[in-house]
Short mmCIF file of C-alpha atoms in Angstrom, two decimals:
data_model
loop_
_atom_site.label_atom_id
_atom_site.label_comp_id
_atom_site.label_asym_id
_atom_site.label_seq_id
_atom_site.Cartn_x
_atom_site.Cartn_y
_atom_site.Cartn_z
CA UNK T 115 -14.05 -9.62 26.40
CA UNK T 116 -16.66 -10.50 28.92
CA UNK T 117 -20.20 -10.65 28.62
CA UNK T 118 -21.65 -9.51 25.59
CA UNK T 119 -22.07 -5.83 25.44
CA UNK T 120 -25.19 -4.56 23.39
CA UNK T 121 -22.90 -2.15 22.08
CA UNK T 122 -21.74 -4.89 19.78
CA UNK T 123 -24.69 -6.35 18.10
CA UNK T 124 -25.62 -5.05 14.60
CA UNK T 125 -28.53 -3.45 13.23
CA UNK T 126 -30.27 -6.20 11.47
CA UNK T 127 -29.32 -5.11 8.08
CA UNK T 128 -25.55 -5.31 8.73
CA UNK T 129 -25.93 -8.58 10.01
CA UNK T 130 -23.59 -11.30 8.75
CA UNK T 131 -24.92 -14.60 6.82
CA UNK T 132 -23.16 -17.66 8.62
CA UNK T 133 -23.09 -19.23 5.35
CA UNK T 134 -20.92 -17.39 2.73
CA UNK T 135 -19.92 -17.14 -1.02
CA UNK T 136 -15.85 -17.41 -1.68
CA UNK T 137 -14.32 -14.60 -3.87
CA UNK T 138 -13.70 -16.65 -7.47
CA UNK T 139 -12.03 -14.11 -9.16
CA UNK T 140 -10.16 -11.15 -6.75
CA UNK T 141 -7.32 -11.20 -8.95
CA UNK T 142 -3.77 -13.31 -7.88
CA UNK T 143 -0.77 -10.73 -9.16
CA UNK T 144 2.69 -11.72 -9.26
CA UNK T 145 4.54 -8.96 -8.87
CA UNK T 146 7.88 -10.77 -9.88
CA UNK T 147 8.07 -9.01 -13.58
CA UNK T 148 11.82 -9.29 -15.23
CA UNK T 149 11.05 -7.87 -18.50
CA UNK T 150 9.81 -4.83 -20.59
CA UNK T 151 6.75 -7.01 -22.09
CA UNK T 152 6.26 -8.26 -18.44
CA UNK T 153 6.07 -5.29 -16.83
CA UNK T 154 3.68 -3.66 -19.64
CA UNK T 155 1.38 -7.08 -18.52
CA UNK T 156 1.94 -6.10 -14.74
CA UNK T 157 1.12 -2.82 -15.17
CA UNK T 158 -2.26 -3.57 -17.07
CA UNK T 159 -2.91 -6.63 -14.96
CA UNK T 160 -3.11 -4.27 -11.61
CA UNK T 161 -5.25 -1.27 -13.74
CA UNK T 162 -7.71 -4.30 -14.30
CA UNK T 163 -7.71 -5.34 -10.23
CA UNK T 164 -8.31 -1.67 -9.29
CA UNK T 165 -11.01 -1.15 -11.81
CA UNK T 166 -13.35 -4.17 -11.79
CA UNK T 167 -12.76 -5.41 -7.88
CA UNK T 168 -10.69 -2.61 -5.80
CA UNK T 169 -9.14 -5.41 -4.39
CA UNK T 170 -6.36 -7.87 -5.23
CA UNK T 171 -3.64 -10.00 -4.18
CA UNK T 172 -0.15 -10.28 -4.48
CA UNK T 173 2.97 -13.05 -4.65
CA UNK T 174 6.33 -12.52 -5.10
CA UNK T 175 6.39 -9.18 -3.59
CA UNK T 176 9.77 -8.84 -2.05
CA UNK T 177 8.83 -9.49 1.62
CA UNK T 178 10.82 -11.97 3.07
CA UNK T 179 8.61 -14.91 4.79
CA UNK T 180 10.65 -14.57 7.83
CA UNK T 181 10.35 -10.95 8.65
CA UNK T 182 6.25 -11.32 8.39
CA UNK T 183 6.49 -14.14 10.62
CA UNK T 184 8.42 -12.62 13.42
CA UNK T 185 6.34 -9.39 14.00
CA UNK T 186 3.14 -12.26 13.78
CA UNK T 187 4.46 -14.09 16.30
CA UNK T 188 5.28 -10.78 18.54
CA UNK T 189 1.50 -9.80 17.82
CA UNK T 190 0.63 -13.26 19.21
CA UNK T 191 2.19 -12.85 22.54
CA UNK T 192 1.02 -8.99 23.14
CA UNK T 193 -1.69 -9.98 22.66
CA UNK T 194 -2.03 -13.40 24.59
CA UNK T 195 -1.10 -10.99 27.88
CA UNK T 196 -3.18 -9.92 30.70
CA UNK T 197 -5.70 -6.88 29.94
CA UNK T 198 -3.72 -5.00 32.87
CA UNK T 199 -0.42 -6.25 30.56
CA UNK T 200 -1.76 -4.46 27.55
CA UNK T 201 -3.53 -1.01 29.03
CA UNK T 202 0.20 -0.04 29.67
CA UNK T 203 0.32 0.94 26.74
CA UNK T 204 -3.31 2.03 26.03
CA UNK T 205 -3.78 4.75 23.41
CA UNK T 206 -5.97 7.88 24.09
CA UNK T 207 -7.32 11.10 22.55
CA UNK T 208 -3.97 12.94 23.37
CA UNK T 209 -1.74 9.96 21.55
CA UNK T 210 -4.10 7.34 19.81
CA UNK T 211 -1.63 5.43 19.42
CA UNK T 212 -1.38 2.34 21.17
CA UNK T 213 -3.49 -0.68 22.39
CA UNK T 214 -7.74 0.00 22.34
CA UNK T 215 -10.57 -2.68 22.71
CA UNK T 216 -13.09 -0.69 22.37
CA UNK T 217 -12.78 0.88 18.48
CA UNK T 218 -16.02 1.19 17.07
CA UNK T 219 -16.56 1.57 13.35
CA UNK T 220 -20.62 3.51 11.87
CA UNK T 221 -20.63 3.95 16.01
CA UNK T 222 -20.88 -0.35 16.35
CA UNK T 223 -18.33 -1.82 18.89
CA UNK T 224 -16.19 -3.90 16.78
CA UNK T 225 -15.23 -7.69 17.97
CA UNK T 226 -11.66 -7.05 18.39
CA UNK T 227 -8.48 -5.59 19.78
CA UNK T 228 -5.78 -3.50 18.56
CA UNK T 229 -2.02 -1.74 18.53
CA UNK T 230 -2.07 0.81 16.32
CA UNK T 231 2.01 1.95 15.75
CA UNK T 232 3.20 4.77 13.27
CA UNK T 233 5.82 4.05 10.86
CA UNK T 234 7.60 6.98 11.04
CA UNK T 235 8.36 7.51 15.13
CA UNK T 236 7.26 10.35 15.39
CA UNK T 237 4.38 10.91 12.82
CA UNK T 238 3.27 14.79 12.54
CA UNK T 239 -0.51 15.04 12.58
CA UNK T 240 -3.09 18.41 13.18
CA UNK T 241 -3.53 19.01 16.75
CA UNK T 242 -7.55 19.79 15.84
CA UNK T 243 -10.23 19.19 13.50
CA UNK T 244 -10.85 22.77 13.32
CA UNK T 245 -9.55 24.12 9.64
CA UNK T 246 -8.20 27.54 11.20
CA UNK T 247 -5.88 25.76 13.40
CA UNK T 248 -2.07 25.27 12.65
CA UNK T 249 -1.52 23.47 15.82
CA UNK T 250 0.28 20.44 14.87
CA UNK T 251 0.92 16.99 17.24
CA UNK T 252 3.32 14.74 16.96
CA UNK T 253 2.70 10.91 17.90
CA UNK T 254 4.85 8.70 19.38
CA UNK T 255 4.48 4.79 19.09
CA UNK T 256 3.64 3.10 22.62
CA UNK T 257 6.00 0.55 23.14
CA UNK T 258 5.12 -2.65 25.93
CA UNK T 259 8.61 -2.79 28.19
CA UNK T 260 8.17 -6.97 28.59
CA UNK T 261 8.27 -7.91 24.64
CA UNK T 262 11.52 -5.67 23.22
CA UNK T 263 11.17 -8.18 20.83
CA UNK T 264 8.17 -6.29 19.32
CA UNK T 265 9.73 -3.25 18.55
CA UNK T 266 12.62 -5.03 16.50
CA UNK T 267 9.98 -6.79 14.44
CA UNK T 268 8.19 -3.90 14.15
CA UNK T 269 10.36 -1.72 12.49
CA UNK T 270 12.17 -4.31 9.96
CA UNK T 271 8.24 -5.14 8.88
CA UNK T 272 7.60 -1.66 8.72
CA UNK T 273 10.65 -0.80 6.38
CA UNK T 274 9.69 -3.85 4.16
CA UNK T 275 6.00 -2.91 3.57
CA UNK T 276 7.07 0.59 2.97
CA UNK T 277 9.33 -0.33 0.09
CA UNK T 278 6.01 -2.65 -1.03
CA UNK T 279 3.88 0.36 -1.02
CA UNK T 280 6.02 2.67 -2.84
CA UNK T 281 6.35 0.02 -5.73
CA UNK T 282 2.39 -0.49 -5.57
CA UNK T 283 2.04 3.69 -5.97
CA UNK T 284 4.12 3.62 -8.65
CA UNK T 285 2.63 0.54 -10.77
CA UNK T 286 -1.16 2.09 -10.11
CA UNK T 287 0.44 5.66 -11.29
CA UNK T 288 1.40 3.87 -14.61
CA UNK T 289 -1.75 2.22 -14.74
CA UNK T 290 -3.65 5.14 -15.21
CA UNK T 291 -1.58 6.75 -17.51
CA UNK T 292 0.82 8.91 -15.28
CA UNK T 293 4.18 9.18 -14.98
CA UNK T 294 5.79 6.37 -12.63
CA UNK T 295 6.77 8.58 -9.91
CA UNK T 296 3.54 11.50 -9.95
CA UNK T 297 2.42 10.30 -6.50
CA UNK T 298 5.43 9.68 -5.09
CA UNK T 299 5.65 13.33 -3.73
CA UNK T 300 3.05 12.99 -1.58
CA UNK T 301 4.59 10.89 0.90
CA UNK T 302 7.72 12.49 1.79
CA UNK T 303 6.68 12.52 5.56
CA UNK T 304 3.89 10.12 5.39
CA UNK T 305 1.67 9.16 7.90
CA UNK T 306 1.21 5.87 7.41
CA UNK T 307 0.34 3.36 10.45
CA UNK T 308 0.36 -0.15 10.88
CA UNK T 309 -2.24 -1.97 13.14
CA UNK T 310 -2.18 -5.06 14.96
CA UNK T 311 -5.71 -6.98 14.94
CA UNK T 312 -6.74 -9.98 17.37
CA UNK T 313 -10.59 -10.99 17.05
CA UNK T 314 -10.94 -13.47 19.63
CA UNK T 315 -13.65 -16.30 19.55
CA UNK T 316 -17.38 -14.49 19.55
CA UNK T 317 -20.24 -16.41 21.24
CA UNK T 318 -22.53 -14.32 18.78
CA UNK T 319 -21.15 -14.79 14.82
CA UNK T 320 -24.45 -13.55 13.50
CA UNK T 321 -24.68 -10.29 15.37
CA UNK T 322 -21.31 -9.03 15.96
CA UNK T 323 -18.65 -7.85 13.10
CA UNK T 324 -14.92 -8.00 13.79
CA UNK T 325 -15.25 -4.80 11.63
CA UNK T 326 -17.98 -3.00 10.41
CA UNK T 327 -18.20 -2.42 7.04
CA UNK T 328 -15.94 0.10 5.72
CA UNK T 329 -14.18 2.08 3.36
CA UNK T 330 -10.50 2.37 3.88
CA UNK T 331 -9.23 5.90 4.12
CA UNK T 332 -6.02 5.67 2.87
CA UNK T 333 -4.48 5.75 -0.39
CA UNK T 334 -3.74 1.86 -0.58
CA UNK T 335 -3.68 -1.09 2.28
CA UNK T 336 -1.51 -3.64 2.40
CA UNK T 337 -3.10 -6.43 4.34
CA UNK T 338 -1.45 -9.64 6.05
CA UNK T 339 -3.95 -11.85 7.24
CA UNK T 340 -3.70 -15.26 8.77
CA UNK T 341 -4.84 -18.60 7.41
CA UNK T 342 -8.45 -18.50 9.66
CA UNK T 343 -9.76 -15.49 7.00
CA UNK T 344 -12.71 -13.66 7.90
CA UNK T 345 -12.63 -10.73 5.37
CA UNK T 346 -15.31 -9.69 3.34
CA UNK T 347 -15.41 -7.58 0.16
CA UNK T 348 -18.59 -6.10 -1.40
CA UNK T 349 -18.37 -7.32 -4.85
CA UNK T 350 -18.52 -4.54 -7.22
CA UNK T 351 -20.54 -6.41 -10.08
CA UNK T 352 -23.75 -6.91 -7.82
CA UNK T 353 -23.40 -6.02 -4.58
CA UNK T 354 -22.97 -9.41 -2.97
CA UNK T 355 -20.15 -9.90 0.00
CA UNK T 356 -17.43 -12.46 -0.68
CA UNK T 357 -15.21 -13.71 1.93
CA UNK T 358 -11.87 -13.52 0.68
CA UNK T 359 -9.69 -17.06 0.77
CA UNK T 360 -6.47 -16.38 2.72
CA UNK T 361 -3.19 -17.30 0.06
CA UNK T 362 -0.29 -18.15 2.03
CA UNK T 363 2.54 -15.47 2.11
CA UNK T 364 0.18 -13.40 0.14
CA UNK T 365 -0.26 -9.42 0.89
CA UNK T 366 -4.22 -8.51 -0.11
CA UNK T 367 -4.61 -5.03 -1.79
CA UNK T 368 -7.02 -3.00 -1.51
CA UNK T 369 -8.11 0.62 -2.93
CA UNK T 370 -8.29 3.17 -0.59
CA UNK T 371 -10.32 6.79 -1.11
CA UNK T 372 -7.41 8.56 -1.50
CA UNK T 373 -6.30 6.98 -4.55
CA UNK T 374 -10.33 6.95 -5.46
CA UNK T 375 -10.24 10.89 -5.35
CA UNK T 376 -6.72 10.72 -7.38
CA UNK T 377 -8.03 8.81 -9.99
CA UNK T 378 -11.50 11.26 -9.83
CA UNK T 379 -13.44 7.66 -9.88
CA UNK T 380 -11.34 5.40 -12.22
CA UNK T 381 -10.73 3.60 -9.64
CA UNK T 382 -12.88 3.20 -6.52
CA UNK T 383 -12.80 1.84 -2.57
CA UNK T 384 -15.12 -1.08 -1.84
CA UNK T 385 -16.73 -1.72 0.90
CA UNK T 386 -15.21 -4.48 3.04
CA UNK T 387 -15.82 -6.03 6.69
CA UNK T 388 -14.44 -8.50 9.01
CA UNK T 389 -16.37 -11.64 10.19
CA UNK T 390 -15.60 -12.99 13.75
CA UNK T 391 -15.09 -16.87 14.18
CA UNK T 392 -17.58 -18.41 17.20
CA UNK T 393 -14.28 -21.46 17.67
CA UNK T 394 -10.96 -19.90 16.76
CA UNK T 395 -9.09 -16.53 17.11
CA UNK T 396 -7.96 -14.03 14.13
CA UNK T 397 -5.20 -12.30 13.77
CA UNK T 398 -4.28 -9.78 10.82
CA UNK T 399 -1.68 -6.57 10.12
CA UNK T 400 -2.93 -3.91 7.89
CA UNK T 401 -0.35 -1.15 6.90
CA UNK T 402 -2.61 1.94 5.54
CA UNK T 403 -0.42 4.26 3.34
CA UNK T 404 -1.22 7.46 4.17
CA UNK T 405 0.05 10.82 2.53
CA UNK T 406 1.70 13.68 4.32
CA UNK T 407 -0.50 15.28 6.74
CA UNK T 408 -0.59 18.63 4.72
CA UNK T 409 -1.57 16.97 1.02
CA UNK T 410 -4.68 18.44 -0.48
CA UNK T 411 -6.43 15.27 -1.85
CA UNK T 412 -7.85 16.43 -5.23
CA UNK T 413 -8.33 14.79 -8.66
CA UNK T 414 -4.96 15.10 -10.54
CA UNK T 415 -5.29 17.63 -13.46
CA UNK T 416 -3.82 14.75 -15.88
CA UNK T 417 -7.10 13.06 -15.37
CA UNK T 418 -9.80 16.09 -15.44
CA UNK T 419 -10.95 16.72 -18.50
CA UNK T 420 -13.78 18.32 -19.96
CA UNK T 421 -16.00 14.85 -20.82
CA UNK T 422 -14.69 13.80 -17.02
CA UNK T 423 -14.38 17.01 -14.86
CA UNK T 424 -13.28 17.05 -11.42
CA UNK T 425 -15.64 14.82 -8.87
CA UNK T 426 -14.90 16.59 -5.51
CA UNK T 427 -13.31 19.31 -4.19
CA UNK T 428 -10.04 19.33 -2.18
CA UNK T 429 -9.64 18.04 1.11
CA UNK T 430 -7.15 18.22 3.67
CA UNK T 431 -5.72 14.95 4.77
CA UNK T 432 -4.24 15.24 8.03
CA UNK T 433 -8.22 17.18 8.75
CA UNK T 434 -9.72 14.27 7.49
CA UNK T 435 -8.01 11.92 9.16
CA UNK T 436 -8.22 13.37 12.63
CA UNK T 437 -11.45 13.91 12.17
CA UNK T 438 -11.68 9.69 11.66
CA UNK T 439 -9.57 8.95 14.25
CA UNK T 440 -11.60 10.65 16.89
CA UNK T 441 -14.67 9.00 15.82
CA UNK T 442 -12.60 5.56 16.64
CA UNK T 443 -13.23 6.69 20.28
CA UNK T 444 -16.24 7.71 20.96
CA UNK T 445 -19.97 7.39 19.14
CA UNK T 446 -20.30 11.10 17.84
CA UNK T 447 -23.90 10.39 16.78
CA UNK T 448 -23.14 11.16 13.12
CA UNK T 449 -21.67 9.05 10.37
CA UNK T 450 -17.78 9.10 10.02
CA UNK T 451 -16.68 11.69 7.63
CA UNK T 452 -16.29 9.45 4.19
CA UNK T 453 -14.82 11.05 0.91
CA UNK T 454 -18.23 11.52 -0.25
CA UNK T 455 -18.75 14.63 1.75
CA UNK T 456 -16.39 16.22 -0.63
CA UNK T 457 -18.11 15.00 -3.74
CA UNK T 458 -19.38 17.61 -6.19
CA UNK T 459 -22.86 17.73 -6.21
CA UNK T 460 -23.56 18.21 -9.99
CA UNK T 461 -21.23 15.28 -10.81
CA UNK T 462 -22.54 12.96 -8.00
CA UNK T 463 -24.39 9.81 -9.50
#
């Protein structure tokens, strides 16, 4: 990445503590349940991860070892290509899709570099941010001509974590009381992407962030990270940011807004960031499950009632998340639009 660009360095209260405390307790769920009583255990175990920590891990999920490790490897050797290799396929207002280095997250340059690919090819998004317009755009995944091999992977990970997230949605449905399939219909023609991170070595670990801290968007994430780590989560309980031990063959979970607004706060996003390694490289793959482009996010009427009335007002998410997108490119000045700009005042807390 060259010399160090101020556009990198942290305000001073973002700043990352070299030292760090290990996340005891972000639950370990096996999702591998082959009874009624089992799945009554599953199902409470995962209402329990989403409640207390937003975050959790999972084993015995379904994805095969072998199909993780191929699109890794394919990441690895983008990736290890000259810059002039990877702008090819560099993404852009029009398509942003594609490889970017310069993404930068509360308008901070992250440490890092990225392919962002759709899963469905194409995947229908608003043309604008403006509400009036109907415009829609469809993007189309960049692919690099020298690794075919990349595509392959691609895809057969894709269909995998699809199926994951589908049986996620429908465990957290049951865990808040609904019926198995109530969010299902929202993703029909989902909009879900996948994105290839590489955080290469960072002369300056106590100023920089792979990522900024964050809320995740979507309605779940499905993370795949490798065995350096480097994530950390904002513990819910006090505040304090735990770096989150990497489990091999494990898939992290996290909570995303969506499903935050869904639940109308029984279940909320936490805060989480990415610290960059001064010796060794990082590479992770988080698929965000997104809803179709024209879902109104709202609280679901199952869970408004009178003692717990609705939290925000509805939103648009294909709006909403062009809105975020563009603010990937360029430093608007403001804040990124976050869910909160929807709360309802007189419920706020």
């Amino acid at each position: 990445m060259g010399d160090v660009d101020p556009a990198f360095i942290q305000p001073a209260q973002h700043r990352p503590k070299l030292s760090f405390t290990e996340a005891h307790g972000i639950p370990l769920i096996d999702l591998d349940s082959s009874s009624y009583a089992a799945m009554g255990d599953l199902v409470a175990e995962i209402g329990a991860a989403c409640k207390n920590w937003g975050f959790f891990q999972v084993i015995n999920h379904g994805v095969p070892p072998e199909t993780r490790r191929k699109l890794e490897e394919a990441a690895r050797r983008f990736f290890a290509q000259p810059p002039e290799e990877k702008r090819k396929v560099k993404r852009d207002e029009v398509n942003p899709q594609g490889y970017y280095d310069t993404e930068q997250t509360k308008n901070v340059r992250d440490w890092k570099e990225v392919l962002d690919l759709t899963v469905k090819n194409p995947t229908i998004l608003p043309a604008s941010l403006d509400p009036a317009d109907g415009e829609l755009l469809q993007l189309v995944n960049r692919w690099p001509e020298n690794l075919p091999e990349l595509r392959e992977a691609f895809e057969e990970y894709a269909g995998e974590l699809e199926k994951l997230s589908h049986k996620l949605l429908r465990l957290i449905s049951l865990s808040l009381g609904l019926q198995e399939n109530r969010l299902s219909g929202f993703f029909n023609d989902h909009t879900s992407f996948i994105r290839l991170n590489h955080y290469p070595p960072c002369p300056i670990p106590h100023l920089a962030l792979g990522v900024g801290s964050h809320k995740d968007s979507s309605a779940l994430t499905v993370l795949a990270q490798d065995e350096v780590g480097g994530l950390e989560v904002k513990r819910k309980a006090d505040g304090e940011w735990v770096r989150v031990r990497p489990t091999p063959e494990a898939f992290i979970i996290n909570v995303g807004s969506i499903t935050q607004v869904w639940s109308n706060d029984e279940y909320k996003s936490v805060e989480h960031r990415v610290i960059v390694n001064s010796e060794k490289e990082r590479f992770s793959i988080p698929f965000l499950f997104n809803p179709d482009h024209s879902v109104m996010v709202e609280p679901l009427k199952e869970l408004v009632t009178e003692q717990s009335p609705a939290k925000y007002r509805p939103y648009n998410w294909g709006k909403f998340h062009a809105n975020r997108k563009l603010s990937n490119f360029k430093n608007l000045g403001v804040d990124n639009i976050q869910i909160d700009d929807f709360r309802l005042q007189e419920s706020s807390s």
